[in-house]
CSV table of C-alpha atoms in Angstrom, one decimal:
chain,number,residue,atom,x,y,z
Q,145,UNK,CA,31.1,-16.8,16.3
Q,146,UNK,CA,30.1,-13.5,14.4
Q,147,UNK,CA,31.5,-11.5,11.8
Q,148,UNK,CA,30.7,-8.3,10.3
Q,149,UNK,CA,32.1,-8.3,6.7
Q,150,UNK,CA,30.6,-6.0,4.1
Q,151,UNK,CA,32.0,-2.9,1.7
Q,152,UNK,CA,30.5,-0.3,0.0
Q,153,UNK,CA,31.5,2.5,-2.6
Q,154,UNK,CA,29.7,5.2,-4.0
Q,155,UNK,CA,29.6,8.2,-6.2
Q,156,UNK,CA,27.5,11.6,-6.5
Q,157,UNK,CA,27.3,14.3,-8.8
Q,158,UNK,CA,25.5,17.3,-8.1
Q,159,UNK,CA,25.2,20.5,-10.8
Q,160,UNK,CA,22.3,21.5,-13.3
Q,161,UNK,CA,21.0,19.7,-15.8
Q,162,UNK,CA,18.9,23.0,-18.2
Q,163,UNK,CA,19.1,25.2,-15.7
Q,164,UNK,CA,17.7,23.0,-12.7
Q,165,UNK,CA,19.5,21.5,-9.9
Q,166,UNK,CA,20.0,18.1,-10.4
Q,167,UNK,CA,21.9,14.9,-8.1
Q,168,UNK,CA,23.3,11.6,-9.6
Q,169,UNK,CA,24.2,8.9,-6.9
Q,170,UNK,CA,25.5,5.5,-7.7
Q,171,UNK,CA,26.5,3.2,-5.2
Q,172,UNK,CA,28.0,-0.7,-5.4
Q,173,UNK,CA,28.7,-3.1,-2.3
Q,174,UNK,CA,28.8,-6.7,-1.1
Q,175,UNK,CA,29.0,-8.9,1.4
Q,176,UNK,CA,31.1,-12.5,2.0
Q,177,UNK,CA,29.0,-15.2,2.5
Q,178,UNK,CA,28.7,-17.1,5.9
Q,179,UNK,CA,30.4,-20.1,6.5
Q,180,UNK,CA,29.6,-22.9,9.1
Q,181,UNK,CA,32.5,-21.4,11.7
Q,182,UNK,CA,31.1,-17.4,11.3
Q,183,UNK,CA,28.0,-16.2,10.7
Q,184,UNK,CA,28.2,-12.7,8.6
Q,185,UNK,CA,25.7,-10.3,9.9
Q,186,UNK,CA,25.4,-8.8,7.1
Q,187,UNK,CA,24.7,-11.9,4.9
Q,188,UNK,CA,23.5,-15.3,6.3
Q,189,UNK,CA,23.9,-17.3,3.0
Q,190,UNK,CA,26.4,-19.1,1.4
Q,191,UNK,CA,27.0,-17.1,-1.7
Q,192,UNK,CA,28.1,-13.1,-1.9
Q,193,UNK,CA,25.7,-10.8,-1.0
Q,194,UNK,CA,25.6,-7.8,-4.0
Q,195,UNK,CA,24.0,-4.5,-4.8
Q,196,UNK,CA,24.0,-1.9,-7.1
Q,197,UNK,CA,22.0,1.3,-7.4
Q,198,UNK,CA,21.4,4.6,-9.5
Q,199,UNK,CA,19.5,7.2,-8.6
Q,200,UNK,CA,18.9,10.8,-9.5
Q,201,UNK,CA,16.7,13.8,-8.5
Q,202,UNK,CA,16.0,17.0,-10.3
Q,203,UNK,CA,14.2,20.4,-8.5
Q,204,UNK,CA,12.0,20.9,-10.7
Q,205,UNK,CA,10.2,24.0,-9.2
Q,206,UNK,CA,10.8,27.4,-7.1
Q,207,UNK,CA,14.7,26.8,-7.1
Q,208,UNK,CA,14.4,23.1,-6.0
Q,209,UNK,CA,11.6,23.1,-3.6
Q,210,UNK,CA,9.9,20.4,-5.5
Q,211,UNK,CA,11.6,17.7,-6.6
Q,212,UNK,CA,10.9,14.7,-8.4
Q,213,UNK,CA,13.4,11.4,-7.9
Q,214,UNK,CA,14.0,8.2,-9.7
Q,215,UNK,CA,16.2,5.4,-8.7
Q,216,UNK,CA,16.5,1.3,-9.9
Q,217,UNK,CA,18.9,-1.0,-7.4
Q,218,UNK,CA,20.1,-4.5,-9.1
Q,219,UNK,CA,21.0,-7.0,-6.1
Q,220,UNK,CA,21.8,-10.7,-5.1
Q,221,UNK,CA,20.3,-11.4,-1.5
Q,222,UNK,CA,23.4,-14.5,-1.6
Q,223,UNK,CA,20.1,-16.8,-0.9
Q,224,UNK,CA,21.3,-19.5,-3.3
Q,225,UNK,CA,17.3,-21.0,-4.4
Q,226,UNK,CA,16.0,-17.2,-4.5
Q,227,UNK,CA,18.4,-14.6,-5.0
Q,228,UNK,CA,17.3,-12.1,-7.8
Q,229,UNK,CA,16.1,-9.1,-6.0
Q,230,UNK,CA,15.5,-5.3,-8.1
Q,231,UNK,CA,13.8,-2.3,-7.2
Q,232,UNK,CA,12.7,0.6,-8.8
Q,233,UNK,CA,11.4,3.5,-7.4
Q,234,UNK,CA,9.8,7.0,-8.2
Q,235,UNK,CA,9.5,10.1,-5.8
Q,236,UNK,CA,8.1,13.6,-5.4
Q,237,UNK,CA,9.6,15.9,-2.4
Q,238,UNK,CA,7.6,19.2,-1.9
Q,239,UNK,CA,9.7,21.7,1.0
Q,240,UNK,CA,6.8,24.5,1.7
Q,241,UNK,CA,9.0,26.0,4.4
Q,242,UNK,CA,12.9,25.8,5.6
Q,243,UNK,CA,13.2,22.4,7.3
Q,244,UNK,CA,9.8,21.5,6.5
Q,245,UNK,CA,9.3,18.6,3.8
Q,246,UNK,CA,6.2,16.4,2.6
Q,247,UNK,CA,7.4,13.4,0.3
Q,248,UNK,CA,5.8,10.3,-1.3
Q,249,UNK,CA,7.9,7.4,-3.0
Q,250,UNK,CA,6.4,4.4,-5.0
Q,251,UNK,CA,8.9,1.4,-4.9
Q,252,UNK,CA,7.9,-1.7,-7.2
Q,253,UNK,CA,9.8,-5.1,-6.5
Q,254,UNK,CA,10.9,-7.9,-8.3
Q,255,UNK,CA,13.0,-10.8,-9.0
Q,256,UNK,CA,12.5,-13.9,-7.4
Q,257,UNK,CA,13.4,-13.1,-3.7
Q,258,UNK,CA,10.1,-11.3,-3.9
Q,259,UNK,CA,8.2,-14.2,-5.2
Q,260,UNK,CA,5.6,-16.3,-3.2
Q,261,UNK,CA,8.1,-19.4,-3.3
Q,262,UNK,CA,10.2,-17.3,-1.8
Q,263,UNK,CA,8.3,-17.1,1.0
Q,264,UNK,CA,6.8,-21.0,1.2
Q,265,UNK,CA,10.6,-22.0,1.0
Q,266,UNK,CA,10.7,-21.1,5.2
Q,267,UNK,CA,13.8,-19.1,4.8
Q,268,UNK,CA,14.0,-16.8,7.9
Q,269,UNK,CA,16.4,-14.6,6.7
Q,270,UNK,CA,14.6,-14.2,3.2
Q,271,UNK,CA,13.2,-11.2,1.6
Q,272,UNK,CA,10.1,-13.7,0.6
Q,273,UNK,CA,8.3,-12.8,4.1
Q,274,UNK,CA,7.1,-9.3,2.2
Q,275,UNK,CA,4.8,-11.3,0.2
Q,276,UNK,CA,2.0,-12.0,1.6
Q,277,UNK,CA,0.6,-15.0,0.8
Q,278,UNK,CA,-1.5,-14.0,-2.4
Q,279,UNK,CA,1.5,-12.9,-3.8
Q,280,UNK,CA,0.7,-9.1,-3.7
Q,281,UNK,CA,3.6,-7.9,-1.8
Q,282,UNK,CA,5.5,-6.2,-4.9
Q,283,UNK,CA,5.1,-2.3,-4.3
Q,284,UNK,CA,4.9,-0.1,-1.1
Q,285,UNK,CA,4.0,3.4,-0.8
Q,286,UNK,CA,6.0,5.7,1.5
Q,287,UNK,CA,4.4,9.3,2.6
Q,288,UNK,CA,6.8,11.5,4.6
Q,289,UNK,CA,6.8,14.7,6.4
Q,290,UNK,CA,10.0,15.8,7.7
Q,291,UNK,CA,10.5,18.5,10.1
Q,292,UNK,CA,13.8,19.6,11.4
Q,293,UNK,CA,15.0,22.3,14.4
């Protein structure tokens, strides 16, 4: 038997900050653990899945068509051996035409459901497959182009 139990709440603020449009979001949610009758979807463990993130982004050029972004998320996978997991991340988004946007993000992990015991304990579900086995798996680059119609 399945369940799908999981809530989230969040907040933005949008306005300028000297004169440059500027975006706050902060966001806070979990997820019941599983039990041996129901398996959550959301969260296979046995302990509360939580998260909690900040971010913000500022336009920084030509009336926000550059923007530069920063955000940090504190979680608990619910994994009960390896369940500190953080992120931070940094991001540039450059719009040279209407519906037309180039963007790179650099997102660092940590915490030990990033860590190579993580992934030597055999947990399927766990965030410890990312790491590859010299332990390197703690940042990823994103590059984006976004066009819409």
């Amino acid at each position: 038997k399945y369940k799908t139990k999981a809530w989230v709440v969040d907040a933005q603020m949008q306005g300028q900050v000297l004169a440059l449009p500027t975006g706050v979001y902060v966001s806070y949610g979990q997820a019941p653990a599983s039990d041996s009758s129901e398996l959550n979807i959301y969260n296979p463990y046995s302990k509360t899945k939580k998260a909690a993130s900040i971010a913000a982004e500022m336009g920084v050029w030509a009336d926000g068509r550059v923007t530069v972004q920063a955000a940090y998320r504190w979680a608990n996978t619910g994994n009960a051996a390896y369940s500190n997991d953080r992120a931070s991340t940094v991001g540039l988004t450059y719009l040279p035409w209407y519906n037309v946007q180039f963007a790179v993000y650099q997102t660092w992990y940590n915490g030990d459901a990033h860590s190579t015991a993580a992934l030597n304990s055999g947990d399927p579900y766990g965030l410890g497959a990312l790491v590859d086995a010299s332990g390197s798996g703690d940042s990823l680059t994103s590059v984006n182009v976004a066009v819409g119609f």
